[in-house]
Coordinates of C-alpha atoms in Angstrom, one line a residue:
M217 CA -43.3 -5.8 -8.0
F218 CA -42.8 -8.5 -10.5
E219 CA -41.1 -6.0 -12.9
K220 CA -38.6 -5.0 -10.1
F221 CA -37.8 -8.7 -9.5
I222 CA -37.1 -9.2 -13.2
N223 CA -34.9 -6.2 -13.4
A224 CA -32.9 -7.3 -10.3
Y225 CA -32.6 -10.8 -11.8
K226 CA -31.2 -9.4 -15.0
M227 CA -28.7 -7.2 -13.2
A228 CA -27.5 -10.1 -11.0
Y229 CA -27.2 -12.8 -13.7
F230 CA -27.1 -11.1 -17.1
K231 CA -25.3 -7.9 -16.1
I232 CA -27.9 -5.9 -17.9
F233 CA -28.2 -2.4 -16.4
G234 CA -30.9 0.2 -16.9
D235 CA -30.2 3.8 -18.0
D236 CA -31.7 5.3 -14.8
F237 CA -29.5 6.4 -11.9
Y238 CA -29.8 3.1 -10.1
G239 CA -28.9 1.1 -13.2
R240 CA -25.8 3.3 -13.8
F241 CA -24.8 2.8 -10.1
K242 CA -25.1 -1.0 -10.4
R243 CA -22.9 -0.9 -13.6
F244 CA -20.4 1.2 -11.6
E245 CA -20.6 -1.3 -8.7
N246 CA -20.2 -4.3 -11.0
E247 CA -17.1 -2.7 -12.7
L248 CA -15.4 -1.9 -9.4
I249 CA -15.7 -5.4 -8.1
E250 CA -14.3 -7.1 -11.1
P251 CA -11.6 -9.6 -10.1
K252 CA -8.8 -7.5 -11.7
F253 CA -9.3 -4.8 -9.1
H254 CA -9.2 -7.2 -6.1
A255 CA -11.9 -5.3 -4.3
S256 CA -11.7 -5.4 -0.5
T257 CA -14.6 -6.6 1.7
Q258 CA -14.9 -3.1 3.0
L259 CA -15.2 -1.7 -0.5
K260 CA -18.0 -4.2 -1.3
D261 CA -19.7 -3.2 2.0
E262 CA -19.5 0.5 1.0
L263 CA -21.1 -0.3 -2.3
R264 CA -23.8 -2.3 -0.7
K265 CA -24.5 0.5 1.8
L266 CA -24.8 2.9 -1.2
D267 CA -27.2 0.5 -2.9
L268 CA -29.4 0.5 0.2
F269 CA -29.0 4.3 0.5
I270 CA -30.4 4.7 -3.1
N271 CA -33.3 2.4 -2.4
E272 CA -34.3 3.8 1.0
P273 CA -35.3 7.3 2.2
V274 CA -32.5 9.8 2.5
T275 CA -30.6 9.6 5.8
I276 CA -30.1 12.7 7.8
A277 CA -28.0 12.9 11.0
I278 CA -29.1 14.9 14.0
V279 CA -26.1 16.4 15.7
G280 CA -25.8 18.6 18.8
Q281 CA -24.3 18.9 22.3
F282 CA -26.0 17.1 25.1
S283 CA -28.7 19.2 26.9
S284 CA -29.5 20.9 23.6
G285 CA -32.9 19.3 23.7
K286 CA -32.3 16.6 21.1
S287 CA -34.5 14.0 22.8
T288 CA -37.4 16.5 23.1
F289 CA -36.8 17.5 19.5
L290 CA -36.9 13.9 18.3
N291 CA -40.0 13.2 20.4
V292 CA -41.8 16.0 18.5
L293 CA -40.7 14.5 15.2
L294 CA -41.9 11.0 16.4
G295 CA -45.2 12.5 17.4
R296 CA -45.0 10.8 20.7
E297 CA -42.8 11.1 23.9
I298 CA -40.6 8.1 23.4
L299 CA -37.1 9.1 24.2
P300 CA -36.4 10.0 27.9
T301 CA -35.0 13.4 28.6
G302 CA -32.7 14.5 31.4
V303 CA -29.8 16.6 32.4
T304 CA -27.2 13.9 31.7
P305 CA -26.2 12.6 28.3
V306 CA -28.6 9.6 27.9
T307 CA -28.4 8.6 24.3
A308 CA -25.3 6.5 24.4
K309 CA -25.5 4.6 21.1
L310 CA -26.7 5.5 17.6
T311 CA -30.4 5.6 17.3
H312 CA -32.0 5.2 13.8
I313 CA -35.4 6.6 13.3
R314 CA -37.4 5.1 10.4
Y315 CA -40.9 4.8 9.1
G316 CA -43.0 1.9 10.3
Q317 CA -46.7 1.1 10.3
S318 CA -46.7 1.2 14.1
Y319 CA -44.3 2.2 16.8
A320 CA -41.6 -0.4 17.5
L321 CA -38.1 -0.8 18.7
R322 CA -35.3 -3.0 17.3
V323 CA -32.1 -3.6 19.3
D324 CA -29.1 -4.7 17.2
Y325 CA -26.4 -6.5 19.1
K326 CA -22.7 -6.6 18.2
N327 CA -22.9 -10.4 17.8
G328 CA -25.5 -10.0 15.1
K329 CA -28.6 -10.8 17.2
E330 CA -31.7 -8.6 16.8
L331 CA -34.3 -8.0 19.4
N332 CA -37.8 -6.6 18.6
L333 CA -39.5 -4.9 21.5
D334 CA -42.2 -2.4 22.3
V335 CA -41.0 1.1 21.8
D336 CA -41.8 2.0 25.4
E337 CA -38.9 -0.3 26.5
I338 CA -36.3 2.0 25.0
A339 CA -35.6 3.6 28.4
K340 CA -33.7 0.3 29.2
F341 CA -31.2 0.9 26.4
V342 CA -30.7 4.7 25.9
D343 CA -29.1 5.7 29.3
Q344 CA -25.4 5.3 28.8
R345 CA -25.0 4.9 32.5
V346 CA -26.6 1.5 32.2
F347 CA -26.2 0.8 28.5
G348 CA -24.8 -2.7 27.7
D349 CA -21.6 -2.8 25.8
D350 CA -22.9 -5.7 23.8
V351 CA -25.6 -3.5 22.1
K352 CA -24.5 -2.0 18.8
Q353 CA -27.4 0.4 17.9
L354 CA -31.1 1.0 18.2
C355 CA -33.8 1.6 15.6
I356 CA -37.1 3.2 16.3
Y357 CA -40.0 2.7 13.9
A358 CA -42.8 5.3 13.8
P359 CA -45.9 5.8 11.6
V360 CA -44.9 9.4 10.8
P361 CA -45.5 10.5 7.2
L362 CA -42.2 12.5 7.1
L363 CA -40.3 9.3 7.8
K364 CA -41.4 7.9 4.4
S365 CA -39.0 10.3 2.7
V366 CA -36.4 10.9 5.4
N367 CA -34.5 8.6 7.8
F368 CA -32.9 10.1 10.9
I369 CA -29.8 9.1 12.9
D370 CA -29.6 10.5 16.4
T371 CA -25.9 10.8 17.2
P372 CA -24.3 10.9 20.7
G373 CA -24.0 14.3 22.3
L374 CA -20.8 16.0 21.3
N375 CA -19.8 16.8 24.8
S376 CA -21.1 13.6 26.4
L377 CA -19.2 11.6 29.0
S378 CA -17.7 9.2 26.5
N379 CA -14.7 10.4 24.4
S380 CA -15.5 7.8 21.8
D381 CA -18.8 9.6 21.0
T382 CA -17.1 12.2 18.9
N383 CA -15.5 9.5 16.7
I384 CA -18.9 7.8 16.3
T385 CA -20.4 11.0 15.1
K386 CA -17.6 11.6 12.6
E387 CA -18.1 8.2 11.2
V388 CA -21.9 8.7 10.9
L389 CA -21.4 12.0 9.0
K390 CA -19.5 10.1 6.3
D391 CA -22.7 8.1 5.5
V392 CA -25.4 10.7 5.6
A393 CA -26.6 13.1 3.0
G394 CA -27.5 16.0 5.3
V395 CA -27.3 17.2 8.9
I396 CA -29.7 18.9 11.3
W397 CA -27.5 20.8 13.7
L398 CA -29.3 21.3 17.0
S399 CA -28.1 23.9 19.4
L400 CA -29.4 25.9 22.3
I401 CA -30.2 29.4 21.1
E402 CA -28.2 30.8 24.0
N403 CA -25.1 29.1 22.6
A404 CA -25.6 30.3 19.1
A405 CA -22.3 31.5 17.5
R406 CA -20.3 31.0 20.6
A407 CA -16.6 29.9 20.2
S408 CA -17.3 26.4 21.4
E409 CA -20.0 26.0 18.9
L410 CA -17.9 27.3 16.0
N411 CA -15.1 24.9 17.0
D412 CA -17.6 22.0 16.8
L413 CA -18.8 23.2 13.4
N414 CA -15.3 23.5 12.0
E415 CA -14.5 20.0 13.2
F416 CA -17.7 18.3 11.9
L417 CA -19.0 20.3 9.0
A418 CA -16.2 22.4 7.5
N419 CA -15.1 21.0 4.2
S420 CA -17.7 18.2 4.4
N421 CA -19.9 19.6 1.6
K422 CA -22.9 18.4 3.6
L423 CA -26.3 20.1 3.2
A424 CA -27.1 21.2 6.7
I425 CA -29.8 23.2 8.5
C426 CA -29.4 24.7 11.9
V427 CA -32.1 24.5 14.5
L428 CA -31.8 26.8 17.5
N429 CA -33.8 25.4 20.4
Q430 CA -35.4 27.1 23.4
K431 CA -36.4 30.3 21.6
D432 CA -39.1 30.6 24.2
K433 CA -36.4 31.9 26.6
L434 CA -35.9 35.0 24.5
S435 CA -37.9 38.1 23.8
Q436 CA -38.8 38.8 20.2
S437 CA -36.1 41.5 19.9
E438 CA -33.5 39.2 21.5
L439 CA -34.5 36.4 19.2
E440 CA -34.2 38.7 16.1
N441 CA -30.7 39.8 17.3
V442 CA -29.6 36.2 17.8
L443 CA -30.9 35.1 14.4
D444 CA -29.1 38.0 12.7
H445 CA -25.9 37.2 14.5
A446 CA -26.2 33.5 13.7
R447 CA -27.0 34.1 10.0
T448 CA -23.8 36.2 9.7
T449 CA -21.6 33.8 11.7
Y450 CA -23.1 30.6 10.3
K451 CA -23.5 31.6 6.7
N452 CA -20.8 29.2 5.5
F453 CA -22.3 26.2 7.2
F454 CA -26.1 26.1 6.9
A455 CA -28.6 26.4 4.1
Q456 CA -31.2 27.7 6.7
I457 CA -31.3 28.7 10.3
I458 CA -34.6 28.1 12.3
A459 CA -35.4 29.1 15.8
I460 CA -37.8 26.8 17.6
S461 CA -39.0 25.7 21.0
A462 CA -39.1 21.9 21.1
K463 CA -40.6 22.0 24.6
Q464 CA -43.6 24.1 23.3
A465 CA -44.0 21.9 20.3
L466 CA -44.1 18.7 22.5
T467 CA -46.6 20.4 24.8
A468 CA -48.7 21.5 21.9
Q469 CA -48.8 17.9 20.6
K470 CA -49.9 16.6 23.9
Q471 CA -52.6 19.2 24.4
N472 CA -53.5 19.5 20.7
D473 CA -52.8 23.2 21.0
C474 CA -52.6 24.6 17.5
K475 CA -51.7 28.1 18.7
L476 CA -48.8 26.9 20.9
A477 CA -47.7 24.7 18.0
E478 CA -47.5 27.8 15.8
I479 CA -45.6 29.7 18.4
S480 CA -43.1 26.9 18.8
N481 CA -42.3 27.3 15.0
F482 CA -41.6 23.5 14.7
A483 CA -43.5 23.3 11.5
A484 CA -40.7 25.4 9.9
V485 CA -38.3 22.5 10.7
T486 CA -40.5 19.9 9.0
S487 CA -41.1 22.2 6.1
A488 CA -37.3 22.8 5.8
I489 CA -36.6 19.0 6.0
E490 CA -39.1 18.3 3.2
R491 CA -37.8 21.2 1.1
H492 CA -34.0 20.5 1.6
F493 CA -33.8 16.8 2.2
S494 CA -36.9 15.1 0.6
N495 CA -35.6 15.0 -3.0
E496 CA -33.7 12.5 -5.2
N497 CA -31.1 15.0 -6.3
L498 CA -29.7 15.2 -2.8
K499 CA -29.5 11.5 -2.6
Q500 CA -27.9 11.1 -6.0
N501 CA -25.4 13.9 -5.4
F502 CA -24.4 12.2 -2.2
V503 CA -24.0 8.8 -3.9
L504 CA -22.0 10.5 -6.7
K505 CA -19.7 12.2 -4.2
K506 CA -19.2 8.9 -2.2
C507 CA -18.5 7.1 -5.4
A508 CA -16.0 9.8 -6.5
T509 CA -14.3 9.4 -3.1
I510 CA -14.1 5.6 -3.5
V511 CA -12.7 5.9 -7.1
R512 CA -10.2 8.5 -6.0
A513 CA -9.1 6.4 -3.0
N514 CA -8.6 3.4 -5.3
I515 CA -6.7 5.6 -7.9
N516 CA -4.6 6.9 -5.0
Q517 CA -3.9 3.3 -4.0
H518 CA -2.6 2.4 -7.4
E519 CA -0.6 5.6 -7.6
H520 CA 0.9 4.7 -4.2
I521 CA 1.8 1.2 -5.2
E522 CA 3.1 2.4 -8.6
S523 CA 5.4 4.8 -6.7
I524 CA 6.6 2.0 -4.5
Y525 CA 7.7 0.1 -7.6
K526 CA 9.3 3.2 -9.0
D527 CA 11.2 3.7 -5.7
A528 CA 12.8 0.3 -6.4
G529 CA 13.6 1.5 -9.9
E530 CA 15.1 4.7 -8.5
I531 CA 17.4 2.7 -6.2
L532 CA 18.6 0.7 -9.2
Q533 CA 19.0 3.8 -11.4
N534 CA 20.9 5.7 -8.8
F535 CA 23.2 2.7 -8.2
D536 CA 23.7 2.2 -11.9
D537 CA 24.4 6.0 -12.4
A538 CA 27.2 5.9 -9.8
L539 CA 28.6 2.5 -10.7
D540 CA 31.0 3.5 -13.5
E541 CA 32.5 6.2 -11.3
S542 CA 32.8 3.8 -8.4
L543 CA 34.6 1.2 -10.5
K544 CA 36.8 3.9 -12.1
A545 CA 37.8 5.1 -8.7
L546 CA 38.5 1.5 -7.6
A547 CA 40.7 1.0 -10.7
L548 CA 42.6 4.2 -10.0
E549 CA 43.1 3.0 -6.4
F550 CA 44.3 -0.5 -7.1
R551 CA 46.1 -0.2 -10.4
P552 CA 49.2 1.4 -8.7
K553 CA 49.1 -1.3 -6.0
I554 CA 49.0 -4.1 -8.5
E555 CA 51.8 -2.5 -10.6
L556 CA 53.8 -2.1 -7.4
A557 CA 53.3 -5.8 -6.7
F558 CA 54.5 -6.7 -10.2
N559 CA 57.5 -4.3 -9.9
E560 CA 58.5 -5.9 -6.6
L561 CA 58.7 -9.2 -8.4
K562 CA 60.8 -7.7 -11.1
Q563 CA 63.1 -6.1 -8.5
I564 CA 63.6 -9.4 -6.7
A565 CA 64.1 -11.1 -10.0
K566 CA 66.9 -8.6 -10.7
Q567 CA 68.5 -9.4 -7.3
I568 CA 68.4 -13.1 -8.1
A569 CA 69.9 -12.4 -11.6
D570 CA 72.6 -10.3 -10.0
E571 CA 73.4 -13.1 -7.6
I572 CA 73.7 -15.6 -10.4
Q573 CA 75.9 -13.3 -12.4
A574 CA 78.1 -12.6 -9.4
S575 CA 78.6 -16.4 -9.1
L576 CA 80.2 -16.6 -12.6
K577 CA 83.9 -17.3 -12.4
P578 CA 86.6 -18.5 -14.8
F579 CA 87.4 -22.2 -15.0
K580 CA 90.4 -23.8 -16.7
K581 CA 89.4 -26.4 -19.2
S582 CA 91.4 -28.7 -21.5
R583 CA 90.5 -30.0 -24.9
F584 CA 92.1 -32.4 -27.4
E585 CA 92.4 -31.5 -31.0
L586 CA 93.3 -34.1 -33.8
K587 CA 96.5 -33.2 -35.6
K588 CA 98.4 -34.6 -38.5
G589 CA 102.2 -34.6 -38.6
L590 CA 104.8 -35.8 -41.2
L591 CA 106.6 -37.9 -38.6
K592 CA 103.8 -38.8 -36.1
G593 CA 100.9 -39.1 -38.4
E594 CA 97.6 -38.3 -36.7
Y595 CA 97.7 -37.4 -33.1
Y596 CA 95.7 -35.4 -30.4
E597 CA 97.1 -32.2 -29.1
K598 CA 96.0 -31.0 -25.7
S599 CA 95.3 -27.3 -25.3
E600 CA 93.8 -25.3 -22.4
Y601 CA 91.1 -22.7 -22.6
E602 CA 89.2 -20.6 -20.0
M603 CA 85.5 -20.4 -19.7
M604 CA 83.0 -18.6 -17.4
S605 CA 80.7 -20.8 -15.4
F606 CA 79.4 -21.4 -11.8
D607 CA 78.8 -24.1 -9.3
N608 CA 75.1 -24.9 -9.1
D609 CA 75.2 -26.0 -5.5
E610 CA 77.1 -22.9 -4.6
I611 CA 74.3 -20.7 -6.1
F612 CA 71.5 -22.7 -4.5
S613 CA 73.3 -22.5 -1.2
R614 CA 73.5 -18.7 -1.5
L615 CA 70.0 -18.1 -2.9
I616 CA 68.0 -20.9 -1.3
Y617 CA 69.5 -23.0 1.4
N618 CA 71.6 -20.6 3.4
D619 CA 69.9 -17.2 2.6
T620 CA 66.8 -16.1 4.5
K621 CA 66.4 -12.8 2.6
L622 CA 64.5 -14.3 -0.3
A623 CA 62.4 -16.6 1.9
K624 CA 61.5 -13.6 4.0
F625 CA 60.7 -11.5 1.0
F626 CA 58.4 -14.1 -0.5
R627 CA 56.8 -14.8 2.8
I628 CA 55.9 -11.1 3.2
Y629 CA 55.0 -10.9 -0.4
R630 CA 52.5 -13.8 -0.1
R631 CA 51.0 -12.1 3.0
D632 CA 50.8 -8.8 1.1
L633 CA 49.1 -10.6 -1.8
G634 CA 46.5 -11.9 0.5
A635 CA 45.9 -8.5 2.0
L636 CA 45.7 -6.9 -1.5
Q637 CA 43.2 -9.6 -2.6
S638 CA 41.1 -9.0 0.6
E639 CA 41.2 -5.3 0.2
L640 CA 40.2 -5.4 -3.5
C641 CA 37.3 -7.9 -2.7
A642 CA 36.2 -5.7 0.2
K643 CA 36.0 -2.7 -2.1
I644 CA 33.9 -4.6 -4.6
D645 CA 31.8 -5.9 -1.7
E646 CA 31.3 -2.3 -0.6
I647 CA 30.0 -1.3 -4.0
Y648 CA 27.4 -4.1 -3.8
A649 CA 26.7 -3.3 -0.1
R650 CA 25.5 0.2 -1.1
L651 CA 22.8 -1.4 -3.2
E652 CA 22.0 -3.9 -0.5
R653 CA 21.6 -1.2 2.1
E654 CA 19.2 0.8 0.0
F655 CA 17.1 -2.3 -0.6
M656 CA 17.1 -3.3 3.0
I657 CA 15.8 0.2 3.8
Y658 CA 13.2 -0.3 1.1
K659 CA 12.3 -3.6 2.5
A660 CA 11.9 -2.2 6.0
R661 CA 9.7 0.6 4.7
F662 CA 7.3 -1.6 2.7
E663 CA 7.3 -5.2 3.9
S664 CA 4.9 -4.2 6.7
I665 CA 2.9 -1.6 4.8
R666 CA -0.9 -1.6 5.4
K667 CA -3.6 0.0 3.4
E668 CA -4.4 3.5 4.3
E669 CA -8.1 3.4 3.6
A670 CA -10.7 0.7 4.2
V671 CA -11.7 0.6 0.5
H672 CA -8.2 -0.2 -0.6
S673 CA -7.4 -3.7 -1.8
D674 CA -6.1 -6.1 0.8
I675 CA -4.8 -8.3 -2.0
E676 CA -2.8 -5.5 -3.7
F677 CA -1.2 -4.4 -0.4
A678 CA -0.5 -8.1 0.5
A679 CA 1.2 -8.4 -2.9
I680 CA 3.4 -5.3 -2.3
R681 CA 4.3 -6.5 1.2
T682 CA 5.4 -9.8 -0.4
Y683 CA 7.3 -7.9 -3.1
A684 CA 9.1 -5.7 -0.6
G685 CA 9.9 -8.7 1.6
Q686 CA 11.5 -10.5 -1.4
V687 CA 13.9 -7.8 -2.5
Y688 CA 16.8 -10.2 -2.2
E689 CA 15.2 -12.7 -4.5
M690 CA 13.9 -10.0 -6.8
F691 CA 17.0 -7.8 -7.0
L692 CA 19.9 -8.5 -4.8
R693 CA 20.5 -12.2 -5.5
D694 CA 21.4 -11.6 -9.2
Y695 CA 23.7 -8.7 -8.3
E696 CA 25.3 -10.8 -5.6
T697 CA 25.8 -13.7 -7.9
A698 CA 27.5 -11.4 -10.5
K699 CA 29.7 -10.0 -7.7
F700 CA 30.7 -13.5 -6.5
K701 CA 31.5 -14.5 -10.0
Q702 CA 34.1 -11.7 -10.3
L703 CA 35.4 -12.2 -6.8
Q704 CA 36.0 -15.8 -7.7
K705 CA 38.0 -14.6 -10.7
I706 CA 40.1 -12.4 -8.4
S707 CA 40.7 -15.3 -6.1
L708 CA 41.8 -17.5 -9.0
F709 CA 44.2 -14.9 -10.2
F710 CA 45.8 -14.4 -6.9
D711 CA 45.9 -18.1 -6.3
K712 CA 47.7 -18.5 -9.6
L713 CA 50.1 -15.7 -8.8
N714 CA 50.9 -17.2 -5.5
L715 CA 51.3 -20.7 -6.9
K716 CA 53.4 -19.9 -9.9
V717 CA 55.5 -17.1 -8.4
A718 CA 55.5 -16.6 -4.6
A719 CA 55.3 -20.3 -3.6
N720 CA 57.5 -21.5 -6.5
Y721 CA 60.4 -19.1 -6.4
E722 CA 62.9 -21.9 -5.4
N723 CA 62.0 -24.0 -8.3
A724 CA 62.1 -21.0 -10.5
I725 CA 65.6 -20.2 -9.4
K726 CA 66.7 -23.8 -10.0
I727 CA 65.2 -23.8 -13.4
A728 CA 66.9 -20.6 -14.4
V729 CA 70.3 -21.7 -13.0
H730 CA 70.0 -25.1 -14.7
F731 CA 69.0 -23.5 -18.0
I732 CA 71.9 -21.1 -18.0
K733 CA 74.4 -23.7 -16.8
E734 CA 73.2 -26.2 -19.4
K735 CA 73.6 -23.5 -22.1
I736 CA 77.2 -22.8 -20.9
D737 CA 78.0 -26.5 -20.8
N738 CA 76.5 -27.2 -24.2
A739 CA 78.4 -24.2 -25.7
A740 CA 81.6 -25.6 -24.2
L741 CA 81.0 -29.0 -25.7
S742 CA 80.4 -27.5 -29.1
Y743 CA 83.5 -25.3 -28.7
E744 CA 85.6 -28.3 -27.8
K745 CA 84.5 -30.1 -30.9
D746 CA 84.8 -27.2 -33.3
P747 CA 86.4 -24.1 -31.9
L748 CA 86.4 -22.5 -35.3
H749 CA 82.6 -22.5 -35.7
F750 CA 81.5 -22.4 -32.1
S751 CA 82.3 -20.1 -29.3
L752 CA 82.0 -20.2 -25.6
F753 CA 78.8 -18.8 -24.0
I754 CA 79.3 -16.1 -21.4
P755 CA 75.8 -15.1 -20.1
G756 CA 75.3 -11.4 -19.8
A757 CA 73.4 -9.7 -17.0
N758 CA 70.4 -8.9 -19.2
E759 CA 70.2 -12.5 -20.5
I760 CA 70.4 -13.9 -17.0
Y761 CA 67.7 -11.4 -15.8
E762 CA 65.4 -12.3 -18.7
R763 CA 65.8 -16.0 -17.9
V764 CA 64.9 -15.4 -14.2
L765 CA 61.9 -13.4 -15.3
T766 CA 60.8 -16.3 -17.5
S767 CA 61.3 -18.9 -14.8
L768 CA 59.3 -16.8 -12.4
N769 CA 56.5 -16.6 -15.0
L770 CA 56.6 -12.8 -14.8
Y771 CA 56.1 -12.4 -18.6
E772 CA 52.9 -14.4 -18.2
F773 CA 51.7 -12.1 -15.5
E774 CA 52.9 -8.8 -17.0
N775 CA 49.8 -8.5 -19.2
E776 CA 47.5 -9.5 -16.4
M777 CA 49.0 -7.0 -13.9
L778 CA 49.8 -4.1 -16.2
G779 CA 48.1 -2.2 -18.9
N780 CA 44.6 -2.0 -20.3
A781 CA 44.3 -5.8 -20.6
S782 CA 45.1 -6.3 -16.9
F783 CA 43.0 -8.8 -14.9
L784 CA 41.7 -5.8 -12.8
N785 CA 40.3 -4.0 -15.8
K786 CA 38.8 -7.2 -17.2
I787 CA 37.1 -8.0 -13.9
L788 CA 35.8 -4.4 -13.3
N789 CA 34.6 -4.1 -16.9
A790 CA 32.9 -7.5 -16.7
L791 CA 31.3 -6.5 -13.4
A792 CA 30.1 -3.2 -14.9
E793 CA 28.7 -5.0 -17.9
E794 CA 26.8 -7.5 -15.8
F795 CA 25.5 -4.9 -13.4
H796 CA 24.3 -2.7 -16.3
E797 CA 22.6 -5.7 -17.9
L798 CA 20.9 -6.6 -14.6
K799 CA 19.7 -3.1 -14.2
G800 CA 18.1 -3.1 -17.6
A801 CA 16.4 -6.4 -17.0
K802 CA 15.2 -5.4 -13.5
M803 CA 13.9 -2.0 -14.7
E804 CA 12.0 -3.7 -17.4
K805 CA 10.3 -5.9 -14.9
I806 CA 9.5 -3.0 -12.6
S807 CA 8.1 -1.1 -15.6
R808 CA 5.7 -4.0 -16.3
L809 CA 4.6 -4.1 -12.7
A810 CA 4.1 -0.4 -12.5
A811 CA 2.3 -0.3 -15.9
R812 CA -0.4 -2.7 -14.6
H813 CA -1.3 -0.1 -11.9
E814 CA -1.2 2.7 -14.5
V815 CA -3.7 0.7 -16.6
L816 CA -5.9 0.0 -13.6
K817 CA -5.7 3.6 -12.5
N818 CA -6.9 4.8 -15.9
E819 CA -9.7 2.3 -16.0
L820 CA -10.9 3.4 -12.6
L821 CA -10.8 7.0 -13.8
Q822 CA -12.9 6.1 -16.8
I823 CA -15.4 4.1 -14.7
G824 CA -15.8 7.2 -12.5
K825 CA -16.4 9.5 -15.4
E826 CA -18.9 7.1 -17.0
F827 CA -20.9 7.0 -13.8
G828 CA -20.8 10.8 -13.5
S829 CA -18.8 11.0 -10.3
G830 CA -16.3 13.5 -11.7
L831 CA -12.8 13.5 -10.3

């Protein structure tokens, strides 16, 4: 006793584990509940249940339809008529049967309260017609030697009045190492029975024996035929099939009738229970299988979470793969529109230049030239010349004050510039919106995700819900910021184009006219002073056109609106570069998050292998 206490103390406080099966299990348990795995309360409960399972007799479930004689069968096992029998399903809740030095009953309530009673009071609790909903389960203790090595759980009848009983039985079967399947011999191998077997035992890997009750109703030849048929039909379900009469066995116990007891064949059941269920290998194999299931469930959890991270990466990758083509298509769509906008300015500039040139007309001018004569000495001689010039006010009147064509053109042009800007920005918004839509779908899929199995980590799934709920902060915000940055550049360009050209055309015309007029006048002054070295200036159509283009700042905008160095190419290239860089950074972060689950998954796999619960 003291040695067991010392070993338990060492395991609890020094994490020193023995080399026996229990020691290896405790090491397994300790590793699974390490903080890095964020073990759920349910997982810890499962491990505690397995701990108890190892240290207690093996637990076997007794399953069967109501009226199959389960209560009578259990009374024979208990060595005393304890459970009431009847034609209605009376065992409403789980009833545990365990060894005790004397007969006793414990009632467990849902609120945690326990009530210890005389076993004869069980009739108050087992009839589901009067069973209190506040009672969770019953436990019968009996001084039966068989119970020192085997615990039993009596499950509700499969075709009882309560639909929930089936689910209760399914849950019980998850936590037992073996099953005693009790059936009426008249129902053996019927379709209904096979359906139940397929539902409860198929693919469960449970060690099970079949007990066919009420053999006393058949002749010996009929019994042999039924057993042959059952062995053929049930061969995939049971390790052994035994025919008994629980009624005869109970009568034999009461009357101490050895011959009737032998006829009942009940001893074959206890012998089969001892042979099949009373061994440590069965218990250990059950624990190993349960632990393998737990490890696999947790590995699946990390695989699932890892796949969720990878889904985000796939969204980014798909968006990035399509980005260059999307931007290329956008450039192909808007390059002609921007070129057209520039050419429209050039065309209107040509019209302005033509108007200026058409305003040129000849003017008669006089000049005085210093002469020397023999008789007069020095004197000034007047001479006339003709020069080409124009009246500024006349041009301004024609192009600005009294002409609505230019005003209308630039009004429409400014409106079209705004529409072009809005259209371009909308297309860039649409590219970003594709990414946003995918992540909003992603968010909807995973921000409310719940763990699929009880042993999964609440913390891990809470983290993935938070992660999915924060996709804007995690992914979209940086992309949106990069997008806004380029949209702002587009806005600045169009504002500048509007300010320097569309809204400033009147000043541009005046500047061009003044420049040309001043050049004409300055040339005339120089000519008047020295006609031999200076000539009059007559502006040509091309020169006037170039001056208008300069005044309208079109040369400044030519590089920004045309060619490879256009503002559109610069903005789209910058957007592509920023988006590609963001994708790389985000993918790296996703890889780090996913890698953590890959590491935990591999560690869990190793823990399972070391314990021996092969996966």
